[in-house]
Every structure is written in C-alpha cells, then in structure tokens.
PDB file of C-alpha atoms in Angstrom:
ATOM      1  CA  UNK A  40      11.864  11.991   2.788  1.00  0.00           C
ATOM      2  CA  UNK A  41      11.423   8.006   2.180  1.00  0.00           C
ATOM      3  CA  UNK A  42      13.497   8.413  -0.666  1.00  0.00           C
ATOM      4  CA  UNK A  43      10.729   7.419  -3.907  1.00  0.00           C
ATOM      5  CA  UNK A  44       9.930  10.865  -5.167  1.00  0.00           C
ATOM      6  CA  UNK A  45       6.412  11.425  -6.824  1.00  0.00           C
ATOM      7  CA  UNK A  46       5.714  14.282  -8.952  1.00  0.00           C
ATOM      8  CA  UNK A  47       3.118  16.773  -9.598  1.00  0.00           C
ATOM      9  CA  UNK A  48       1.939  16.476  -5.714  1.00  0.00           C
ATOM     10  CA  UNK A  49      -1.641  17.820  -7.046  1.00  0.00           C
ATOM     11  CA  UNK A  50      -3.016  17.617 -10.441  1.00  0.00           C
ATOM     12  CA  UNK A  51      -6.467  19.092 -11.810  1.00  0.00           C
ATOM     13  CA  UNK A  52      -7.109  18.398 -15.203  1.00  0.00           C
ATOM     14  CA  UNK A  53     -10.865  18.120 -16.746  1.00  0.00           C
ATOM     15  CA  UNK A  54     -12.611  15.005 -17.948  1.00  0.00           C
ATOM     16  CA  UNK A  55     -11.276  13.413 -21.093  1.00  0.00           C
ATOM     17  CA  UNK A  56      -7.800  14.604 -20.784  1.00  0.00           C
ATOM     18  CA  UNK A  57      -4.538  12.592 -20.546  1.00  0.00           C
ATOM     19  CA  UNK A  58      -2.024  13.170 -17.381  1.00  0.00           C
ATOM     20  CA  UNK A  59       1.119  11.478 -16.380  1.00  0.00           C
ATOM     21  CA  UNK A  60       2.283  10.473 -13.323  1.00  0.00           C
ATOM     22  CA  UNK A  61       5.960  10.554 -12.616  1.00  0.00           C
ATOM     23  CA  UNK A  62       8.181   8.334  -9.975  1.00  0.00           C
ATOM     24  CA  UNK A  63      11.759   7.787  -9.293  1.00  0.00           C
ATOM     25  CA  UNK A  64      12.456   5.008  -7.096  1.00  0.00           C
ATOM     26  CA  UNK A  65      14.571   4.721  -4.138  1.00  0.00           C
ATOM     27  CA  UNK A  66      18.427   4.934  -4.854  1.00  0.00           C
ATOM     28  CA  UNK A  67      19.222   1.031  -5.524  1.00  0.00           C
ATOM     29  CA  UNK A  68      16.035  -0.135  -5.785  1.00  0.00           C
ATOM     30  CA  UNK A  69      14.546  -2.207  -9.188  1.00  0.00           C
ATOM     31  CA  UNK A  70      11.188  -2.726  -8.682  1.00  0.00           C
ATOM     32  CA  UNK A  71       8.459  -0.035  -9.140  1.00  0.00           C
ATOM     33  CA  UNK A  72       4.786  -0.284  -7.991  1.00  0.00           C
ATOM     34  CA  UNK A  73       1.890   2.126  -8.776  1.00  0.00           C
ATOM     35  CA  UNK A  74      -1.139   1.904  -6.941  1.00  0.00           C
ATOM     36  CA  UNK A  75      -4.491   4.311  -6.757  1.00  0.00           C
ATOM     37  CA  UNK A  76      -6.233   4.790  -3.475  1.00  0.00           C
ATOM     38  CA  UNK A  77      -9.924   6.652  -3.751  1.00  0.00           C
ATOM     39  CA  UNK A  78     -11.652   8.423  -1.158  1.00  0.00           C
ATOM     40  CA  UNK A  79     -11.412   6.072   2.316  1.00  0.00           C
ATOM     41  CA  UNK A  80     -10.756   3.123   0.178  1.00  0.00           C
ATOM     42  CA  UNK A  81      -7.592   0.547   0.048  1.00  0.00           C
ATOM     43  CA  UNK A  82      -4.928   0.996  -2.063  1.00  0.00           C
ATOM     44  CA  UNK A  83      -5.537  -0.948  -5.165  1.00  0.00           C
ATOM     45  CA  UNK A  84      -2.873  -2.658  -7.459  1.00  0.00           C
ATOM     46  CA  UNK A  85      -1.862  -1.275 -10.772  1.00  0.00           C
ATOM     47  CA  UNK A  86       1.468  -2.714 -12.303  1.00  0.00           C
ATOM     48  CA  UNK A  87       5.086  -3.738 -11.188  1.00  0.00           C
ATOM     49  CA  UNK A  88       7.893  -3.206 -13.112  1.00  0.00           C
ATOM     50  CA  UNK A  89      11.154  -4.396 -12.361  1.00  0.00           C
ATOM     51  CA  UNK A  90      14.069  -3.178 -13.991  1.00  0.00           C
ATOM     52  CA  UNK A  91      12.516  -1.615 -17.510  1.00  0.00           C
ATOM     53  CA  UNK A  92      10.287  -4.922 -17.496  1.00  0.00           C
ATOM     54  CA  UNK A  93       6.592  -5.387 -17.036  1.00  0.00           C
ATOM     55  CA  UNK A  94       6.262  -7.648 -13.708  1.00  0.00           C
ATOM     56  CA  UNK A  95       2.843  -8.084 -12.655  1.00  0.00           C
ATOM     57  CA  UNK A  96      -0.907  -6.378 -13.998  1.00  0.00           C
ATOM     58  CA  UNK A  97      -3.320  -5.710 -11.762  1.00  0.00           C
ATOM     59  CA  UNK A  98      -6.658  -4.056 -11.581  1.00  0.00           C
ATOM     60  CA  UNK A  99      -5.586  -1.652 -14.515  1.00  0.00           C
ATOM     61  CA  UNK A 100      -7.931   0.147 -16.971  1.00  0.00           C
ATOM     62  CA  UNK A 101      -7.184   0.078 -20.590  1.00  0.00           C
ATOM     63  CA  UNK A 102      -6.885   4.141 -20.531  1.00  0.00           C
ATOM     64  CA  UNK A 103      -4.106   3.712 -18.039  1.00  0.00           C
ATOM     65  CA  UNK A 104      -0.628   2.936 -19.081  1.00  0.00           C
ATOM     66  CA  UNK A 105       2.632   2.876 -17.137  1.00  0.00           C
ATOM     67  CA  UNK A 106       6.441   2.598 -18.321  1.00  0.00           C
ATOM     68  CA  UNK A 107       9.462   2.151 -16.480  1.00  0.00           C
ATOM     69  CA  UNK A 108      12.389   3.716 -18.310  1.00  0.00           C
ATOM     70  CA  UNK A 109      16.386   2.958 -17.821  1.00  0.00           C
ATOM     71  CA  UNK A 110      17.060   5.631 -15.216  1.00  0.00           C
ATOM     72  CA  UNK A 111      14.581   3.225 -13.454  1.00  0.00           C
ATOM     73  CA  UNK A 112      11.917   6.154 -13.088  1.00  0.00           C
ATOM     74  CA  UNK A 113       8.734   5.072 -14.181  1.00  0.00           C
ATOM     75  CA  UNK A 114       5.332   7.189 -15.462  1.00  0.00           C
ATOM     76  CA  UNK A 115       2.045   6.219 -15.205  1.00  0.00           C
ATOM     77  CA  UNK A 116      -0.123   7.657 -18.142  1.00  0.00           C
ATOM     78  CA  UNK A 117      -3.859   8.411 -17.943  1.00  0.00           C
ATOM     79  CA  UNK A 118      -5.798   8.864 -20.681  1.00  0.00           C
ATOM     80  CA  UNK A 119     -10.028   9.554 -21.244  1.00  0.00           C
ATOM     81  CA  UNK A 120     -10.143  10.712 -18.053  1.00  0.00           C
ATOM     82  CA  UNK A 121     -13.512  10.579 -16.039  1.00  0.00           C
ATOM     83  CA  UNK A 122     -14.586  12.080 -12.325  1.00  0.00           C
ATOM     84  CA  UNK A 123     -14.428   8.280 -10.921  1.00  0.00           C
ATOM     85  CA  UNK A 124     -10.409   8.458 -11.773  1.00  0.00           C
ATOM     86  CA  UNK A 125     -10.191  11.331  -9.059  1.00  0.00           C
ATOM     87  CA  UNK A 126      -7.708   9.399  -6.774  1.00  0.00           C
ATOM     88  CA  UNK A 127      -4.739   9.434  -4.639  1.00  0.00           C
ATOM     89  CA  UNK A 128      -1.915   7.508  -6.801  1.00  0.00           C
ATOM     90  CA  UNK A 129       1.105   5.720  -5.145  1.00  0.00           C
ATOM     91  CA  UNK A 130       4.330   4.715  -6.057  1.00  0.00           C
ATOM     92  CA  UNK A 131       6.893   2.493  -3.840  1.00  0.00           C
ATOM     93  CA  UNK A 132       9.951   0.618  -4.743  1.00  0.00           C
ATOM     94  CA  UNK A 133      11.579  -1.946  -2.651  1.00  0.00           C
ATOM     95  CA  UNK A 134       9.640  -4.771  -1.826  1.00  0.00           C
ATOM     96  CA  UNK A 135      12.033  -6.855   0.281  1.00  0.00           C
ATOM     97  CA  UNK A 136      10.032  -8.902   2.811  1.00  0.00           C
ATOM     98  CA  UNK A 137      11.572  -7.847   6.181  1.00  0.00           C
ATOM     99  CA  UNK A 138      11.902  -3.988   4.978  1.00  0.00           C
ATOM    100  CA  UNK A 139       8.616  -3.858   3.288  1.00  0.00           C
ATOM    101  CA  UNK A 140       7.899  -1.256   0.413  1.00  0.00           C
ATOM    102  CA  UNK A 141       8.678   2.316   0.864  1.00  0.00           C
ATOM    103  CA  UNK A 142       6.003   4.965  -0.976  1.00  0.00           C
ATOM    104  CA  UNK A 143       6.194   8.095  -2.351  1.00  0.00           C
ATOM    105  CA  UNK A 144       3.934  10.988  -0.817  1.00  0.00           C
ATOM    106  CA  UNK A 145       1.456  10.532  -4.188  1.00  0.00           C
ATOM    107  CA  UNK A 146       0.135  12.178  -6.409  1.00  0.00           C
ATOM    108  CA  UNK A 147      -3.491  13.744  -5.940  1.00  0.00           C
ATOM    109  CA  UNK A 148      -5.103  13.823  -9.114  1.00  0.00           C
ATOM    110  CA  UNK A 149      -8.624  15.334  -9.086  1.00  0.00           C
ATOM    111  CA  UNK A 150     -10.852  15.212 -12.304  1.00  0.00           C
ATOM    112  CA  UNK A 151     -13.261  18.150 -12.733  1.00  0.00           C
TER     113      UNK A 151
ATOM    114  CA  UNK B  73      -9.860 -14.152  -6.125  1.00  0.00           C
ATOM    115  CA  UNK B  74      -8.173 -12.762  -3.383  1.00  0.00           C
ATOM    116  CA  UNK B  75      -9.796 -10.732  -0.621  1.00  0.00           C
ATOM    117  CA  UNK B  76      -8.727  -9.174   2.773  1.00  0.00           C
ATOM    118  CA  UNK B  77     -11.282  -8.797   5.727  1.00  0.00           C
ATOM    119  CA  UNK B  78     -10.301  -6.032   8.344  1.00  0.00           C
ATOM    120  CA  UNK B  79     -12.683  -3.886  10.792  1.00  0.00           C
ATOM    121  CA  UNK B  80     -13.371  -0.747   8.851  1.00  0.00           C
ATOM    122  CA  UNK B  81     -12.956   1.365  12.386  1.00  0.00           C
ATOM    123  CA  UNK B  82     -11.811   1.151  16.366  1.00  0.00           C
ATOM    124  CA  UNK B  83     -11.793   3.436  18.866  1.00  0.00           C
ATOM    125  CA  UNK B  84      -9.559   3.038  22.006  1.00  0.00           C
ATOM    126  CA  UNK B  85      -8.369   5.117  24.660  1.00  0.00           C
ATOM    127  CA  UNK B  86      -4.877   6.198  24.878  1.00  0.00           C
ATOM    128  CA  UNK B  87      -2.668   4.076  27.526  1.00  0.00           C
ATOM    129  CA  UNK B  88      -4.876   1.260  26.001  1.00  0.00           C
ATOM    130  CA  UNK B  89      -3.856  -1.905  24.153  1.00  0.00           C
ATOM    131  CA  UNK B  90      -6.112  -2.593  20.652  1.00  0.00           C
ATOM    132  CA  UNK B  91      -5.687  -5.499  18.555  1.00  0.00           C
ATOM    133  CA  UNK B  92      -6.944  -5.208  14.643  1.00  0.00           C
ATOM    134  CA  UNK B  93      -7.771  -8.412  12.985  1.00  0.00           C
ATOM    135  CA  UNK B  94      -7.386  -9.250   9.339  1.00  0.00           C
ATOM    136  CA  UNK B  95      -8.753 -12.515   7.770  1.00  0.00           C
ATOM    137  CA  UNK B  96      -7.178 -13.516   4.000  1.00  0.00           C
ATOM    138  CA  UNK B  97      -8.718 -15.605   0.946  1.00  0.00           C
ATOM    139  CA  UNK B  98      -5.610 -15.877  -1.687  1.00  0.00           C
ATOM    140  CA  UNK B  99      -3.883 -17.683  -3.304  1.00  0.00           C
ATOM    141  CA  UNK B 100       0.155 -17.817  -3.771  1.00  0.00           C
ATOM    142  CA  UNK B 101       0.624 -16.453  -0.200  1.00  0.00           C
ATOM    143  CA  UNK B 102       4.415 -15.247   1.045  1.00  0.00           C
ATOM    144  CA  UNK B 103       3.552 -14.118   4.160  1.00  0.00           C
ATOM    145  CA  UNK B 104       1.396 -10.773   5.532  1.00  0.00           C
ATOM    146  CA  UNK B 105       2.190  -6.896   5.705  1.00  0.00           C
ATOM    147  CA  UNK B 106       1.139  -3.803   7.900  1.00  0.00           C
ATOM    148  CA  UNK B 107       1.171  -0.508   7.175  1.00  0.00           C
ATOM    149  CA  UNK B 108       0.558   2.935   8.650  1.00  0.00           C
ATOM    150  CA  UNK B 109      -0.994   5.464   7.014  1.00  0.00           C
ATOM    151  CA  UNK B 110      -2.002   9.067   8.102  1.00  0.00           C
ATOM    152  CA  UNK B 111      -4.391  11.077   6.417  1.00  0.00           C
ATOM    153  CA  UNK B 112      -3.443  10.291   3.033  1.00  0.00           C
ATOM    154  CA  UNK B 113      -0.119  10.536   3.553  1.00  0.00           C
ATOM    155  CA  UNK B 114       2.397   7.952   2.225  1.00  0.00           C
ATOM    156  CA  UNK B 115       1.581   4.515   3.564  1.00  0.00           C
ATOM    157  CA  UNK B 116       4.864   3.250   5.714  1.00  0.00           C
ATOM    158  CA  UNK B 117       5.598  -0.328   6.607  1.00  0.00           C
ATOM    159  CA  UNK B 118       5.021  -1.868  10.090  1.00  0.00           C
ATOM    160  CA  UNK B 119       5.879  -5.372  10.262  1.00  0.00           C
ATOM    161  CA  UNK B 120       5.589  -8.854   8.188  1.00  0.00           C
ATOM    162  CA  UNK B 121       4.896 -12.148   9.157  1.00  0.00           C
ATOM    163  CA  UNK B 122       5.982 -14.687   6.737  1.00  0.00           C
ATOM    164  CA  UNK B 123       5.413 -17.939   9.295  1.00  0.00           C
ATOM    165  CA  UNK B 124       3.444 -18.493  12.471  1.00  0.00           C
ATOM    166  CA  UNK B 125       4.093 -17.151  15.371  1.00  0.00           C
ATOM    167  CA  UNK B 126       4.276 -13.057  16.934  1.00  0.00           C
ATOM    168  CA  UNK B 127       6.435 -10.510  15.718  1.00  0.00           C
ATOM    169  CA  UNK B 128       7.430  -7.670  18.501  1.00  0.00           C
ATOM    170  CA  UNK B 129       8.695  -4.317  17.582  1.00  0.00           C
ATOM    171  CA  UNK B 130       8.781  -1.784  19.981  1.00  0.00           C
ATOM    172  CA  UNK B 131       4.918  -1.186  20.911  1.00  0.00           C
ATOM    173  CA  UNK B 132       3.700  -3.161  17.751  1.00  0.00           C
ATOM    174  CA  UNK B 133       3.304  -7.021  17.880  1.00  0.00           C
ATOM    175  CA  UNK B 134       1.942  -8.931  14.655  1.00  0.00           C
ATOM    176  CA  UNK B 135       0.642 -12.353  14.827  1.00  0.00           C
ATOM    177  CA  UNK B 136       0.006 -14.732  12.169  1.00  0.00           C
ATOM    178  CA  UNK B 137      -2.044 -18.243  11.627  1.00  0.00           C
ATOM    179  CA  UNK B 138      -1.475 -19.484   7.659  1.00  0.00           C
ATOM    180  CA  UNK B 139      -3.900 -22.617   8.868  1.00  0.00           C
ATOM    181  CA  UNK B 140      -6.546 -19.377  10.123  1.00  0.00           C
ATOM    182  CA  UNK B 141      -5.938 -17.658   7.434  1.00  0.00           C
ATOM    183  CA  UNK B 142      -5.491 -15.273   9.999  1.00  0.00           C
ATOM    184  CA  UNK B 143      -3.657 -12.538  11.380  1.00  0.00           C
ATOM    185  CA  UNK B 144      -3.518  -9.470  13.880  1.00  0.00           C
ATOM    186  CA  UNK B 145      -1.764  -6.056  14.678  1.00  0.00           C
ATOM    187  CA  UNK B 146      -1.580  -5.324  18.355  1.00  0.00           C
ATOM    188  CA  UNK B 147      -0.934  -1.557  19.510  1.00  0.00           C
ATOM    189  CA  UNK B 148       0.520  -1.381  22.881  1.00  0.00           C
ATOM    190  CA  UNK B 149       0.698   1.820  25.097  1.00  0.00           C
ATOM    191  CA  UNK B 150      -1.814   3.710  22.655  1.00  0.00           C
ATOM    192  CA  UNK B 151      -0.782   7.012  22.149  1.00  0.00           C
ATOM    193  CA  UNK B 152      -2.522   9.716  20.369  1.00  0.00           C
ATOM    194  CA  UNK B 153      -0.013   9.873  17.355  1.00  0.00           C
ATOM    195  CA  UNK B 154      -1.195   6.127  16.283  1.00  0.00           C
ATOM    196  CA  UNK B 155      -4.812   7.765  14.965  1.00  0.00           C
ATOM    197  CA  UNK B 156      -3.873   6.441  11.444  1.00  0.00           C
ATOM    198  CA  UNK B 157      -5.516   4.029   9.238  1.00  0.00           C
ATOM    199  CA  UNK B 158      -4.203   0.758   9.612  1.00  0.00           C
ATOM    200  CA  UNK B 159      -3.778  -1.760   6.059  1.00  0.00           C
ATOM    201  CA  UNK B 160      -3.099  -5.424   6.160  1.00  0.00           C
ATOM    202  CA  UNK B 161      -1.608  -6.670   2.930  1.00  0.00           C
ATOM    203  CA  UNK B 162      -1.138 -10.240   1.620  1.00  0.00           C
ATOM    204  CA  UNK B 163       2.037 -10.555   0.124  1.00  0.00           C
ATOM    205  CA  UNK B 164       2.152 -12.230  -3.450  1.00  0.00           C
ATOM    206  CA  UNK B 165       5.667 -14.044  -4.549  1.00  0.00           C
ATOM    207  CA  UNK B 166       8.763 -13.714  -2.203  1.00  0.00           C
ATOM    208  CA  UNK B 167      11.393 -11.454  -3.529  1.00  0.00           C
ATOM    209  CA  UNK B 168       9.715  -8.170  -4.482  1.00  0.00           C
ATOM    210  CA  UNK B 169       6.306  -9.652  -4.852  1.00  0.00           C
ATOM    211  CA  UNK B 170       3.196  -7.446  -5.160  1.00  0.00           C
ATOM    212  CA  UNK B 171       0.822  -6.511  -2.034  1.00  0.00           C
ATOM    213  CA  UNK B 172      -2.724  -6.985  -2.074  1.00  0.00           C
ATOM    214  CA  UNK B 173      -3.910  -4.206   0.629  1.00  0.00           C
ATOM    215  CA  UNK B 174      -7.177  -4.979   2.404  1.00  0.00           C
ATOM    216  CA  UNK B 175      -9.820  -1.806   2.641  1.00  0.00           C
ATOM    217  CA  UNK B 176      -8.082  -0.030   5.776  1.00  0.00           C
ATOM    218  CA  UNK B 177      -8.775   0.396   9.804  1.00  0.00           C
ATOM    219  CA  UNK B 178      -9.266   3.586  10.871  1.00  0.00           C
ATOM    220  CA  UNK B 179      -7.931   3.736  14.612  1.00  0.00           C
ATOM    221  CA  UNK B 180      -9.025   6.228  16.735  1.00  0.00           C
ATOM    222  CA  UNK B 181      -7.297   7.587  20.352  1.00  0.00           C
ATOM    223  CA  UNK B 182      -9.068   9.240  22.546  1.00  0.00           C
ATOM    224  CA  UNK B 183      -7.756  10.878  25.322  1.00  0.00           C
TER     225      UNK B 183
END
C-alpha cells in the first residue's frame, strides 16, 4: 500500500456519461497530481493541486474537471464521455525531488 | 514544447547489464526522474538526477548530462522481476513540480 488511495479500481460507464474519479493523498502530503495513461502509452499530465489550489494545467480536455477539497482528497470529473477516454487514470502526491512521487494503483475507466 | 525520447523496447538476458537512454527538449528543467512500472500497475520512483554526474542505488545507476540533454538508467545483475516498463520524466519546478513522463521502455529478461 503506497499510501495515495484511488477509488473505484474499475469503472464501465457508456459514452456520454459523466464519472468521477476519487484520490486521497498520502498522510502529510499537499500536492495532488492526476494523470491518464492509454493503452502502452506514457502517462500524460492533467492538473496539480496543492493544498485546495489549482497548481499547474496540463494536457486537460474541457469535459474533464478536477477539485481538490480541504480533507486534501481530490476528484477528477469526466463528463461527455467518448471510447478514446478509455484509460488508466493516476493519482500521486508527494513530489519531493529525492523521494519522487508516490501513485495510487488507478483507476481503470473503460468507455463502452 | 517539451518532449522525451526513450527506446520504446529492450530485451536482455538475465545476469546481464542494460542501459536505457532518454534524450529531453524542455524548458524550465529541475533535474530528471525514473520510474518502474509493471503491467499497469502503479508507477514507483527509481532515482533523480538533478546535476551531472551518476547516481548508484543498489543495482540501479542513473546518469545525467544537462549540456546532452541527456540521460540514462543502467540495470545491473538483470533479474527476471525487472520485466517492467521503464519512464523517464523531466522534472518541471523544484519543490513539488510536475513530471513530464516520456512514452515508456518496455524491458524484457530472458532467461
């Protein structure tokens, strides 16, 4: 158990419906990241949030939202969903240098 | 832009040493990750390199060249259990600064 805890493990929903994503960092840890990894691809960049506060953006579609909340958990909201958003998605927390970022165990989300 | 270069596969025998490059275009760079990742499992970190030079722990060494733009895993004493996919990722801002991953080696150990 790394300690970031990712819930549902699996998720299949049909196109055009809205899912969320849910994460709870690491005890002690600030900053969440969400990334989404398809089939034998890299993980790709999503959003930060550090402490309730929109960090960084990345490669994020307008359908796709993400809060972090005071508990620290954070949610990642999918709306309009289409087959191409059938993914692996990732949270970590942490991000020191030297310790690196720990992940959850993700959240397969498959789009019939 | 940004982009990461890495060999999309290697095969190597166990016992065996295998190096995987990665080559980086970015800009705002801290310093460069590895991870491990299994089968889809949760990607865990390996090692960072922030200045020149190798980093050693236990059978994993990373190397890295900011003038190269370059930098390299090495896997010593393969053993069957490292058949993972391999990410490099270019760290962006120092404290708690997001990771851009590059597309993934998938190592191979044969027996």
């Amino acid at each position: 158990d790394s300690g970031v805890t990712q819930t549902p493990k699996h998720l299949i929903t049909a196109t055009g419906q809205r899912v969320t994503l849910r994460c709870s960092p690491r005890s002690g840890d600030l900053s969440v990241y969400w990334y989404q990894q398809s089939l034998d691809q890299g993980l790709q960049f999503l959003i930060q949030y550090y402490n309730g506060e929109e960090r960084a953006k990345g490669n994020i579609l307008e359908r796709f939202s993400a809060q972090q909340f005071p508990d620290l958990h954070s949610e990642l909201n999918l709306s309009s969903l289409e087959l191409g958003d059938s993914a692996l998605y990732f949270c970590a927390s942490g991000g020191q240098p030297r310790s690196g970022y720990t992940f959850g165990s993700g959240t397969r989300l498959t789009v019939v | 832009g940004q982009s990461l270069e890495q060999p999309s596969e290697v095969t190597a025998v166990e016992g065996a040493i295998v190096q995987i490059n990665c080559t980086y275009q970015t800009s705002g760079f801290y310093g460069l990750s590895w991870y491990q990742q299994h089968d889809g499992g949760a990607p865990t970190f390996l090692s960072y390199n922030a200045l020149d030079g190798l980093e050693e722990t236990g059978r994993f060494s990373s190397f890295l060249s900011r003038s190269d733009s370059y930098g390299y895993l090495l896997l010593q004493e393969l053993q069957m259990k490292d058949s993972a996919s391999y990410f490099c990722a270019v760290r962006r801002g120092n404290q708690g600064g997001k990771l851009i991953f590059g597309q993934g080696t998938e190592l191979s150990v044969k027996p």
